[in-house]
Amino acid sequence: MSTEVQARADFSVIRYAQVWEDADVLVEALDLKPGDTCLSIASAGDNALALLTRDPARVIALDMNPAQLACLELRVAAYRSLDHPGLLELIGSRPSTRRAKLYNACRDALSDEVRAFWDAHPESVRAGVGGAGKFERYFEVFRTRVLPLAHNRRRVARLLDGGARETREAFYAREWDTWRWRALFKIFFSRFVMGRLGRDPSFFRYVEGTVAEHILAHTRHALTALNPAENPYLNWILTGTHGEALPLALREEHFETIRSRLDRVEWHLLSIEAYLERHGGAPIDRFNLSDIFEYMSEDAFKGLLERLCATGATGGRLVYWNMLAPRSRPDSMADRLCPLDDLARKLHEQDKAFFYRALIVEEIL
């Protein structure tokens, strides 16, 4: 069984060279227990690896795009072959002049197909593999061509210094929230520009409302209510590195834990529908579904939700994000899924990946 978006979107290139969903929020929302089996959308692999910090027995990572699985496989090889500083340099979290050498240290741990993929993209390796995706290049255009028209480097550095909330709010109101900033932001993050440069245009098929206005409101929250100094996603967008704020899977305190549990991760070039169709093992405890429901019709979403409940364990959890298309448990499934709305709202307020309209957490009954 194929998924709806598979017929419309281009899956021949890296779309996301990093995972743009907050792993701190994800692991708390999933509430993983030692020994759990987790199914995760792979994307670039960061959050599938982050799940290992909670001691699951098995993480099943799925993606329809072989380029995305090449990102995950290279990360697994890097954890096996490099030390922590080397991993950060290869990803691009830290500056480096030796990324080709670091890649060569990982190369023998890759499958033939993935080795050939990365051998064919030496420029992506030299620049840091975390910047190799279409979405990251979109942010690079914003950072290098658009942002300087509104704010200079000194002002960006002051923003990223953070400080107390009242300081952040005053700085935003007085120096950051200019008419030029708002105008450029609304153009660059419009549905048209984002579809051309960032996401596949087909991903907007079920979007409702104005894209740029929504993202601008959430960006204000990230720059004021949350501390920019602690936000790796914001740091990358504005500077091209993570700075001192790292996503969960890249933090030093988790490096050896993830390295020691890499044999618990498996990855498959499959849609989630196809995997569920052939899955015959024990029920799955936890589902990291990213924002896959954005790209589905209401009917396709409800059908997949039914399959997930049938495959999931009682007491298991589904976690997913809504960016622009509203998706959540339909009333017709009230006897099978319980929304954990209070938890979801609390975690969404803390979400450092600030693009999303809502976080959804649901428990299987």
mmCIF file of C-alpha atoms in Angstrom:
data_model
loop_
_atom_site.group_PDB
_atom_site.id
_atom_site.type_symbol
_atom_site.label_atom_id
_atom_site.label_comp_id
_atom_site.label_asym_id
_atom_site.label_seq_id
_atom_site.Cartn_x
_atom_site.Cartn_y
_atom_site.Cartn_z
ATOM 1 C CA MET A 1 0.000 0.000 0.000
ATOM 2 C CA SER A 2 1.389 3.426 -0.937
ATOM 3 C CA THR A 3 0.697 6.691 0.792
ATOM 4 C CA GLU A 4 -1.227 9.510 -0.884
ATOM 5 C CA VAL A 5 1.658 11.982 -1.152
ATOM 6 C CA GLN A 6 3.922 9.382 -2.789
ATOM 7 C CA ALA A 7 2.147 9.927 -6.107
ATOM 8 C CA ARG A 8 2.653 13.716 -6.056
ATOM 9 C CA ALA A 9 5.932 14.651 -4.367
ATOM 10 C CA ASP A 10 9.517 14.287 -5.577
ATOM 11 C CA PHE A 11 11.441 11.861 -3.356
ATOM 12 C CA SER A 12 14.729 11.839 -5.266
ATOM 13 C CA VAL A 13 16.635 14.443 -3.192
ATOM 14 C CA ILE A 14 17.341 15.184 0.453
ATOM 15 C CA ARG A 15 14.412 17.286 1.629
ATOM 16 C CA TYR A 16 15.460 17.575 5.266
ATOM 17 C CA ALA A 17 19.116 17.111 6.232
ATOM 18 C CA GLN A 18 18.080 17.689 9.850
ATOM 19 C CA VAL A 19 14.892 16.896 11.723
ATOM 20 C CA TRP A 20 12.981 20.118 12.347
ATOM 21 C CA GLU A 21 10.897 18.807 15.247
ATOM 22 C CA ASP A 22 11.989 19.305 18.846
ATOM 23 C CA ALA A 23 13.257 15.994 20.214
ATOM 24 C CA ASP A 24 12.944 17.199 23.826
ATOM 25 C CA VAL A 25 9.226 17.682 23.254
ATOM 26 C CA LEU A 26 8.950 14.398 21.362
ATOM 27 C CA VAL A 27 10.477 12.124 23.994
ATOM 28 C CA GLU A 28 8.417 13.672 26.777
ATOM 29 C CA ALA A 29 5.226 13.420 24.740
ATOM 30 C CA LEU A 30 5.863 9.780 23.855
ATOM 31 C CA ASP A 31 6.762 8.881 27.461
ATOM 32 C CA LEU A 32 8.874 5.943 26.293
ATOM 33 C CA LYS A 33 9.451 3.104 28.718
ATOM 34 C CA PRO A 34 12.478 0.794 28.717
ATOM 35 C CA GLY A 35 11.797 -2.095 26.371
ATOM 36 C CA ASP A 36 9.231 -0.265 24.206
ATOM 37 C CA THR A 37 9.012 -0.755 20.456
ATOM 38 C CA CYS A 38 8.869 2.564 18.625
ATOM 39 C CA LEU A 39 7.924 3.349 15.051
ATOM 40 C CA SER A 40 9.383 6.633 13.810
ATOM 41 C CA ILE A 41 9.327 8.627 10.610
ATOM 42 C CA ALA A 42 13.014 8.653 9.711
ATOM 43 C CA SER A 43 13.532 12.010 7.982
ATOM 44 C CA ALA A 44 17.248 12.749 8.548
ATOM 45 C CA GLY A 45 17.417 10.400 11.532
ATOM 46 C CA ASP A 46 18.037 12.754 14.459
ATOM 47 C CA ASN A 47 14.833 11.985 16.338
ATOM 48 C CA ALA A 48 14.886 8.258 15.649
ATOM 49 C CA LEU A 49 18.312 8.269 17.321
ATOM 50 C CA ALA A 50 17.100 10.552 20.113
ATOM 51 C CA LEU A 51 14.549 7.888 21.066
ATOM 52 C CA LEU A 52 17.456 5.610 22.037
ATOM 53 C CA THR A 53 18.131 7.795 25.065
ATOM 54 C CA ARG A 54 14.933 6.394 26.651
ATOM 55 C CA ASP A 55 16.109 2.733 26.374
ATOM 56 C CA PRO A 56 13.617 1.260 23.883
ATOM 57 C CA ALA A 57 14.111 -2.302 22.707
ATOM 58 C CA ARG A 58 13.571 -1.380 19.063
ATOM 59 C CA VAL A 59 13.255 1.736 16.890
ATOM 60 C CA ILE A 60 11.786 1.167 13.431
ATOM 61 C CA ALA A 61 12.564 4.145 11.171
ATOM 62 C CA LEU A 62 10.599 4.491 7.925
ATOM 63 C CA ASP A 63 10.908 6.790 4.955
ATOM 64 C CA MET A 64 9.811 6.757 1.324
ATOM 65 C CA ASN A 65 12.913 8.674 0.247
ATOM 66 C CA PRO A 66 16.234 6.772 -0.043
ATOM 67 C CA ALA A 67 18.117 10.066 0.303
ATOM 68 C CA GLN A 68 16.592 10.557 3.759
ATOM 69 C CA LEU A 69 17.652 7.066 4.806
ATOM 70 C CA ALA A 70 21.157 7.869 3.525
ATOM 71 C CA CYS A 71 21.188 10.728 6.063
ATOM 72 C CA LEU A 72 20.197 8.358 8.863
ATOM 73 C CA GLU A 73 22.718 5.711 7.836
ATOM 74 C CA LEU A 74 25.545 8.252 7.731
ATOM 75 C CA ARG A 75 24.610 9.432 11.222
ATOM 76 C CA VAL A 76 24.699 5.854 12.514
ATOM 77 C CA ALA A 77 28.123 5.385 10.914
ATOM 78 C CA ALA A 78 29.333 8.660 12.447
ATOM 79 C CA TYR A 79 28.277 7.599 15.947
ATOM 80 C CA ARG A 80 30.142 4.322 15.446
ATOM 81 C CA SER A 81 33.302 5.792 13.903
ATOM 82 C CA LEU A 82 33.835 9.301 15.303
ATOM 83 C CA ASP A 83 34.174 10.962 18.670
ATOM 84 C CA HIS A 84 31.612 13.548 19.758
ATOM 85 C CA PRO A 85 33.469 16.630 18.427
ATOM 86 C CA GLY A 86 33.924 14.848 15.095
ATOM 87 C CA LEU A 87 30.211 14.096 14.873
ATOM 88 C CA LEU A 88 29.360 17.760 15.446
ATOM 89 C CA GLU A 89 31.828 18.878 12.793
ATOM 90 C CA LEU A 90 30.530 16.396 10.212
ATOM 91 C CA ILE A 91 26.939 17.512 10.793
ATOM 92 C CA GLY A 92 27.897 21.180 10.628
ATOM 93 C CA SER A 93 27.033 22.051 14.221
ATOM 94 C CA ARG A 94 30.617 23.256 14.615
ATOM 95 C CA PRO A 95 33.025 24.840 12.103
ATOM 96 C CA SER A 96 35.472 22.426 10.493
ATOM 97 C CA THR A 97 38.177 22.175 7.836
ATOM 98 C CA ARG A 98 38.412 18.369 8.038
ATOM 99 C CA ARG A 99 34.956 17.103 7.090
ATOM 100 C CA ALA A 100 36.227 15.092 4.120
ATOM 101 C CA LYS A 101 38.584 13.253 6.484
ATOM 102 C CA LEU A 102 35.774 12.679 8.990
ATOM 103 C CA TYR A 103 33.555 11.299 6.236
ATOM 104 C CA ASN A 104 36.321 8.926 5.128
ATOM 105 C CA ALA A 105 36.495 7.614 8.694
ATOM 106 C CA CYS A 106 32.781 6.712 8.433
ATOM 107 C CA ARG A 107 32.784 5.536 4.838
ATOM 108 C CA ASP A 108 33.559 1.851 5.389
ATOM 109 C CA ALA A 109 30.624 1.572 7.822
ATOM 110 C CA LEU A 110 28.163 2.514 5.068
ATOM 111 C CA SER A 111 26.326 0.185 2.713
ATOM 112 C CA ASP A 112 27.492 0.249 -0.916
ATOM 113 C CA GLU A 113 24.434 2.226 -2.030
ATOM 114 C CA VAL A 114 24.724 4.881 0.672
ATOM 115 C CA ARG A 115 28.497 5.140 0.216
ATOM 116 C CA ALA A 116 27.916 5.821 -3.481
ATOM 117 C CA PHE A 117 25.302 8.448 -2.601
ATOM 118 C CA TRP A 118 27.607 10.435 -0.332
ATOM 119 C CA ASP A 119 30.651 9.910 -2.569
ATOM 120 C CA ALA A 120 28.638 11.673 -5.273
ATOM 121 C CA HIS A 121 28.003 14.680 -2.993
ATOM 122 C CA PRO A 122 31.428 15.782 -1.704
ATOM 123 C CA GLU A 123 30.306 19.408 -1.609
ATOM 124 C CA SER A 124 27.571 18.497 0.891
ATOM 125 C CA VAL A 125 30.111 16.703 3.057
ATOM 126 C CA ARG A 126 32.534 19.642 2.991
ATOM 127 C CA ALA A 127 29.770 22.099 3.922
ATOM 128 C CA GLY A 128 28.392 19.897 6.735
ATOM 129 C CA VAL A 129 25.838 17.191 5.984
ATOM 130 C CA GLY A 130 23.242 18.874 8.195
ATOM 131 C CA GLY A 131 22.933 21.619 5.583
ATOM 132 C CA ALA A 132 22.498 19.342 2.549
ATOM 133 C CA GLY A 133 18.697 19.363 2.294
ATOM 134 C CA LYS A 134 16.318 21.505 0.289
ATOM 135 C CA PHE A 135 14.797 22.892 3.486
ATOM 136 C CA GLU A 136 18.206 23.841 4.904
ATOM 137 C CA ARG A 137 19.173 25.540 1.631
ATOM 138 C CA TYR A 138 15.942 27.490 1.864
ATOM 139 C CA PHE A 139 17.030 28.745 5.277
ATOM 140 C CA GLU A 140 20.485 29.502 3.880
ATOM 141 C CA VAL A 141 18.904 31.812 1.303
ATOM 142 C CA PHE A 142 16.944 33.485 4.087
ATOM 143 C CA ARG A 143 20.045 33.840 6.267
ATOM 144 C CA THR A 144 22.397 35.164 3.583
ATOM 145 C CA ARG A 145 20.111 37.189 1.297
ATOM 146 C CA VAL A 146 16.956 38.178 3.146
ATOM 147 C CA LEU A 147 17.850 38.566 6.823
ATOM 148 C CA PRO A 148 20.681 41.105 6.168
ATOM 149 C CA LEU A 149 18.123 43.406 4.555
ATOM 150 C CA ALA A 150 16.361 43.675 7.923
ATOM 151 C CA HIS A 151 19.015 43.048 10.596
ATOM 152 C CA ASN A 152 22.796 43.187 10.712
ATOM 153 C CA ARG A 153 25.017 40.543 12.303
ATOM 154 C CA ARG A 154 25.429 42.481 15.519
ATOM 155 C CA ARG A 155 21.671 42.629 16.057
ATOM 156 C CA VAL A 156 21.324 38.912 15.247
ATOM 157 C CA ALA A 157 24.037 38.143 17.812
ATOM 158 C CA ARG A 158 22.222 40.232 20.414
ATOM 159 C CA LEU A 159 19.011 38.336 19.727
ATOM 160 C CA LEU A 160 20.773 35.007 20.183
ATOM 161 C CA ASP A 161 22.291 36.152 23.480
ATOM 162 C CA GLY A 162 18.826 35.667 24.997
ATOM 163 C CA GLY A 163 18.584 36.986 28.521
ATOM 164 C CA ALA A 164 15.606 37.367 30.825
ATOM 165 C CA ARG A 165 12.152 37.263 29.244
ATOM 166 C CA GLU A 166 11.420 40.940 29.840
ATOM 167 C CA THR A 167 14.744 41.784 28.162
ATOM 168 C CA ARG A 168 13.899 39.599 25.171
ATOM 169 C CA GLU A 169 10.444 41.118 24.790
ATOM 170 C CA ALA A 170 11.769 44.670 24.999
ATOM 171 C CA PHE A 171 14.486 43.937 22.435
ATOM 172 C CA TYR A 172 11.974 42.336 20.078
ATOM 173 C CA ALA A 173 9.536 45.247 20.314
ATOM 174 C CA ARG A 174 12.147 47.990 20.147
ATOM 175 C CA GLU A 175 14.718 46.665 17.657
ATOM 176 C CA TRP A 176 13.656 43.454 15.948
ATOM 177 C CA ASP A 177 9.970 43.785 14.998
ATOM 178 C CA THR A 178 10.414 46.404 12.275
ATOM 179 C CA TRP A 179 8.153 46.894 9.273
ATOM 180 C CA ARG A 180 11.002 45.699 7.042
ATOM 181 C CA TRP A 181 11.363 42.477 9.063
ATOM 182 C CA ARG A 182 7.640 41.768 8.854
ATOM 183 C CA ALA A 183 7.406 42.541 5.146
ATOM 184 C CA LEU A 184 10.405 40.438 4.142
ATOM 185 C CA PHE A 185 9.316 37.594 6.412
ATOM 186 C CA LYS A 186 5.816 37.478 4.924
ATOM 187 C CA ILE A 187 7.193 37.341 1.399
ATOM 188 C CA PHE A 188 9.848 34.721 2.053
ATOM 189 C CA PHE A 189 7.630 32.438 4.117
ATOM 190 C CA SER A 190 4.643 32.713 1.816
ATOM 191 C CA ARG A 191 3.085 29.566 0.411
ATOM 192 C CA PHE A 192 4.502 30.387 -3.049
ATOM 193 C CA VAL A 193 8.131 30.959 -2.016
ATOM 194 C CA MET A 194 8.197 28.135 0.512
ATOM 195 C CA GLY A 195 6.754 25.765 -2.077
ATOM 196 C CA ARG A 196 9.352 26.794 -4.661
ATOM 197 C CA LEU A 197 12.424 26.837 -2.414
ATOM 198 C CA GLY A 198 11.647 24.928 0.786
ATOM 199 C CA ARG A 199 8.948 22.274 0.845
ATOM 200 C CA ASP A 200 7.461 20.386 -2.096
ATOM 201 C CA PRO A 201 4.459 22.367 -3.442
ATOM 202 C CA SER A 202 2.302 19.234 -3.114
ATOM 203 C CA PHE A 203 2.743 19.411 0.671
ATOM 204 C CA PHE A 204 0.444 22.441 0.705
ATOM 205 C CA ARG A 205 -2.511 20.676 -0.899
ATOM 206 C CA TYR A 206 -4.527 20.486 2.342
ATOM 207 C CA VAL A 207 -3.237 23.680 3.964
ATOM 208 C CA GLU A 208 -5.777 26.141 5.348
ATOM 209 C CA GLY A 209 -5.217 29.833 6.056
ATOM 210 C CA THR A 210 -2.284 32.186 5.507
ATOM 211 C CA VAL A 211 1.062 30.454 5.812
ATOM 212 C CA ALA A 212 3.311 33.450 6.538
ATOM 213 C CA GLU A 213 1.060 35.065 9.181
ATOM 214 C CA HIS A 214 0.926 31.819 11.124
ATOM 215 C CA ILE A 215 4.702 31.297 11.026
ATOM 216 C CA LEU A 216 5.382 34.929 11.962
ATOM 217 C CA ALA A 217 3.229 34.631 15.092
ATOM 218 C CA HIS A 218 5.035 31.475 16.175
ATOM 219 C CA THR A 219 8.396 33.052 15.411
ATOM 220 C CA ARG A 220 7.580 35.907 17.794
ATOM 221 C CA HIS A 221 6.860 33.310 20.495
ATOM 222 C CA ALA A 222 10.238 31.651 19.838
ATOM 223 C CA LEU A 223 12.104 34.966 20.033
ATOM 224 C CA THR A 224 10.441 36.209 23.221
ATOM 225 C CA ALA A 225 8.639 33.585 25.317
ATOM 226 C CA LEU A 226 11.407 31.046 24.610
ATOM 227 C CA ASN A 227 15.089 31.806 25.048
ATOM 228 C CA PRO A 228 16.872 32.092 21.669
ATOM 229 C CA ALA A 229 20.190 31.210 23.337
ATOM 230 C CA GLU A 230 18.806 27.742 24.099
ATOM 231 C CA ASN A 231 17.266 27.091 20.702
ATOM 232 C CA PRO A 232 19.374 25.011 18.274
ATOM 233 C CA TYR A 233 16.832 25.322 15.443
ATOM 234 C CA LEU A 234 16.749 29.110 15.619
ATOM 235 C CA ASN A 235 20.539 29.254 15.884
ATOM 236 C CA TRP A 236 20.887 27.221 12.685
ATOM 237 C CA ILE A 237 18.372 29.327 10.774
ATOM 238 C CA LEU A 238 20.113 32.587 11.737
ATOM 239 C CA THR A 239 23.787 31.503 11.754
ATOM 240 C CA GLY A 240 24.143 28.183 9.909
ATOM 241 C CA THR A 241 25.368 26.304 12.996
ATOM 242 C CA HIS A 242 23.758 25.131 16.214
ATOM 243 C CA GLY A 243 25.951 27.306 18.402
ATOM 244 C CA GLU A 244 26.073 26.118 22.001
ATOM 245 C CA ALA A 245 22.456 24.896 21.841
ATOM 246 C CA LEU A 246 22.343 21.360 20.421
ATOM 247 C CA PRO A 247 19.382 19.131 19.540
ATOM 248 C CA LEU A 248 18.931 16.263 21.976
ATOM 249 C CA ALA A 249 20.621 13.566 19.864
ATOM 250 C CA LEU A 250 23.761 15.680 19.403
ATOM 251 C CA ARG A 251 24.361 16.582 23.051
ATOM 252 C CA GLU A 252 27.536 15.220 24.566
ATOM 253 C CA GLU A 253 25.758 13.628 27.521
ATOM 254 C CA HIS A 254 23.795 11.375 25.142
ATOM 255 C CA PHE A 255 26.599 10.441 22.746
ATOM 256 C CA GLU A 256 27.825 7.239 24.389
ATOM 257 C CA THR A 257 24.278 6.125 25.237
ATOM 258 C CA ILE A 258 23.165 6.431 21.624
ATOM 259 C CA ARG A 259 26.377 4.815 20.361
ATOM 260 C CA SER A 260 25.869 1.816 22.649
ATOM 261 C CA ARG A 261 22.284 1.261 21.429
ATOM 262 C CA LEU A 262 22.690 1.689 17.666
ATOM 263 C CA ASP A 263 21.939 -1.976 17.024
ATOM 264 C CA ARG A 264 18.369 -1.321 18.200
ATOM 265 C CA VAL A 265 17.665 0.966 15.210
ATOM 266 C CA GLU A 266 16.509 -0.405 11.875
ATOM 267 C CA TRP A 267 15.416 1.489 8.792
ATOM 268 C CA HIS A 268 13.209 0.600 5.859
ATOM 269 C CA LEU A 269 12.425 2.263 2.534
ATOM 270 C CA LEU A 270 8.670 2.039 3.009
ATOM 271 C CA SER A 271 5.632 4.178 3.538
ATOM 272 C CA ILE A 272 4.044 3.778 6.935
ATOM 273 C CA GLU A 273 0.986 2.267 5.250
ATOM 274 C CA ALA A 274 3.104 -0.401 3.551
ATOM 275 C CA TYR A 275 4.922 -1.220 6.780
ATOM 276 C CA LEU A 276 1.711 -1.595 8.782
ATOM 277 C CA GLU A 277 0.280 -3.846 6.091
ATOM 278 C CA ARG A 278 3.124 -6.338 6.494
ATOM 279 C CA HIS A 279 3.747 -5.924 10.233
ATOM 280 C CA GLY A 280 2.930 -9.158 12.014
ATOM 281 C CA GLY A 281 4.850 -8.903 15.237
ATOM 282 C CA ALA A 282 3.987 -7.693 18.716
ATOM 283 C CA PRO A 283 2.015 -4.454 19.060
ATOM 284 C CA ILE A 284 3.968 -1.220 18.659
ATOM 285 C CA ASP A 285 4.122 0.940 21.792
ATOM 286 C CA ARG A 286 5.036 4.388 20.531
ATOM 287 C CA PHE A 287 4.609 6.231 17.208
ATOM 288 C CA ASN A 288 6.600 9.315 16.184
ATOM 289 C CA LEU A 289 4.577 10.420 13.158
ATOM 290 C CA SER A 290 6.247 13.767 12.447
ATOM 291 C CA ASP A 291 3.786 15.858 10.413
ATOM 292 C CA ILE A 292 2.830 13.192 7.845
ATOM 293 C CA PHE A 293 -0.898 13.863 8.179
ATOM 294 C CA GLU A 294 -0.358 17.338 6.663
ATOM 295 C CA TYR A 295 -0.029 15.682 3.283
ATOM 296 C CA MET A 296 -3.171 13.541 3.411
ATOM 297 C CA SER A 297 -6.841 14.067 2.782
ATOM 298 C CA GLU A 298 -9.194 13.715 5.755
ATOM 299 C CA ASP A 299 -10.278 10.270 4.530
ATOM 300 C CA ALA A 300 -6.713 9.029 4.110
ATOM 301 C CA PHE A 301 -5.813 10.404 7.553
ATOM 302 C CA LYS A 302 -8.732 8.599 9.227
ATOM 303 C CA GLY A 303 -7.901 5.367 7.452
ATOM 304 C CA LEU A 304 -4.283 5.466 8.574
ATOM 305 C CA LEU A 305 -5.293 6.367 12.127
ATOM 306 C CA GLU A 306 -7.451 3.227 12.197
ATOM 307 C CA ARG A 307 -4.491 1.112 11.080
ATOM 308 C CA LEU A 308 -2.205 2.664 13.678
ATOM 309 C CA CYS A 309 -4.664 1.883 16.463
ATOM 310 C CA ALA A 310 -5.023 -1.696 15.228
ATOM 311 C CA THR A 311 -1.233 -2.150 15.259
ATOM 312 C CA GLY A 312 -0.540 -0.243 18.477
ATOM 313 C CA ALA A 313 -0.477 -1.525 22.031
ATOM 314 C CA THR A 314 -3.157 -0.554 24.524
ATOM 315 C CA GLY A 315 -1.780 2.454 26.366
ATOM 316 C CA GLY A 316 0.494 3.251 23.447
ATOM 317 C CA ARG A 317 0.931 6.811 22.206
ATOM 318 C CA LEU A 318 0.801 8.641 18.906
ATOM 319 C CA VAL A 319 2.638 11.957 18.626
ATOM 320 C CA TYR A 320 2.412 14.209 15.585
ATOM 321 C CA TRP A 321 2.514 17.865 14.603
ATOM 322 C CA ASN A 322 0.114 20.080 12.680
ATOM 323 C CA MET A 323 1.847 22.857 10.816
ATOM 324 C CA LEU A 324 -0.877 24.237 8.609
ATOM 325 C CA ALA A 325 -3.429 21.474 7.972
ATOM 326 C CA PRO A 326 -5.486 20.679 11.108
ATOM 327 C CA ARG A 327 -5.487 16.963 11.940
ATOM 328 C CA SER A 328 -6.536 15.239 15.172
ATOM 329 C CA ARG A 329 -8.569 12.258 16.301
ATOM 330 C CA PRO A 330 -12.063 12.280 14.764
ATOM 331 C CA ASP A 331 -15.068 11.892 17.057
ATOM 332 C CA SER A 332 -15.818 8.563 15.392
ATOM 333 C CA MET A 333 -12.681 7.116 17.048
ATOM 334 C CA ALA A 334 -13.422 8.344 20.581
ATOM 335 C CA ASP A 335 -13.625 4.742 21.803
ATOM 336 C CA ARG A 336 -10.142 3.967 20.433
ATOM 337 C CA LEU A 337 -8.033 7.081 20.979
ATOM 338 C CA CYS A 338 -7.875 9.528 23.886
ATOM 339 C CA PRO A 339 -6.403 12.995 23.215
ATOM 340 C CA LEU A 340 -3.926 14.122 25.880
ATOM 341 C CA ASP A 341 -4.672 17.776 25.228
ATOM 342 C CA ASP A 342 -3.305 19.291 28.442
ATOM 343 C CA LEU A 343 0.050 17.579 27.980
ATOM 344 C CA ALA A 344 0.135 18.513 24.298
ATOM 345 C CA ARG A 345 -0.581 22.204 24.981
ATOM 346 C CA LYS A 346 2.044 22.384 27.717
ATOM 347 C CA LEU A 347 4.715 20.818 25.514
ATOM 348 C CA HIS A 348 3.745 22.903 22.502
ATOM 349 C CA GLU A 349 4.415 26.052 24.520
ATOM 350 C CA GLN A 350 7.971 24.736 25.055
ATOM 351 C CA ASP A 351 8.537 23.635 21.440
ATOM 352 C CA LYS A 352 11.774 25.122 20.135
ATOM 353 C CA ALA A 353 10.967 24.095 16.538
ATOM 354 C CA PHE A 354 8.463 26.885 16.321
ATOM 355 C CA PHE A 355 6.823 26.415 12.913
ATOM 356 C CA TYR A 356 3.979 24.203 14.053
ATOM 357 C CA ARG A 357 0.427 25.225 14.802
ATOM 358 C CA ALA A 358 -0.226 22.361 17.219
ATOM 359 C CA LEU A 359 1.278 19.290 18.830
ATOM 360 C CA ILE A 360 -1.041 16.293 19.039
ATOM 361 C CA VAL A 361 -0.612 13.539 21.639
ATOM 362 C CA GLU A 362 -3.108 10.678 21.657
ATOM 363 C CA GLU A 363 -3.280 7.476 23.684
ATOM 364 C CA ILE A 364 -4.569 4.153 22.333
ATOM 365 C CA LEU A 365 -7.439 2.733 24.405
#
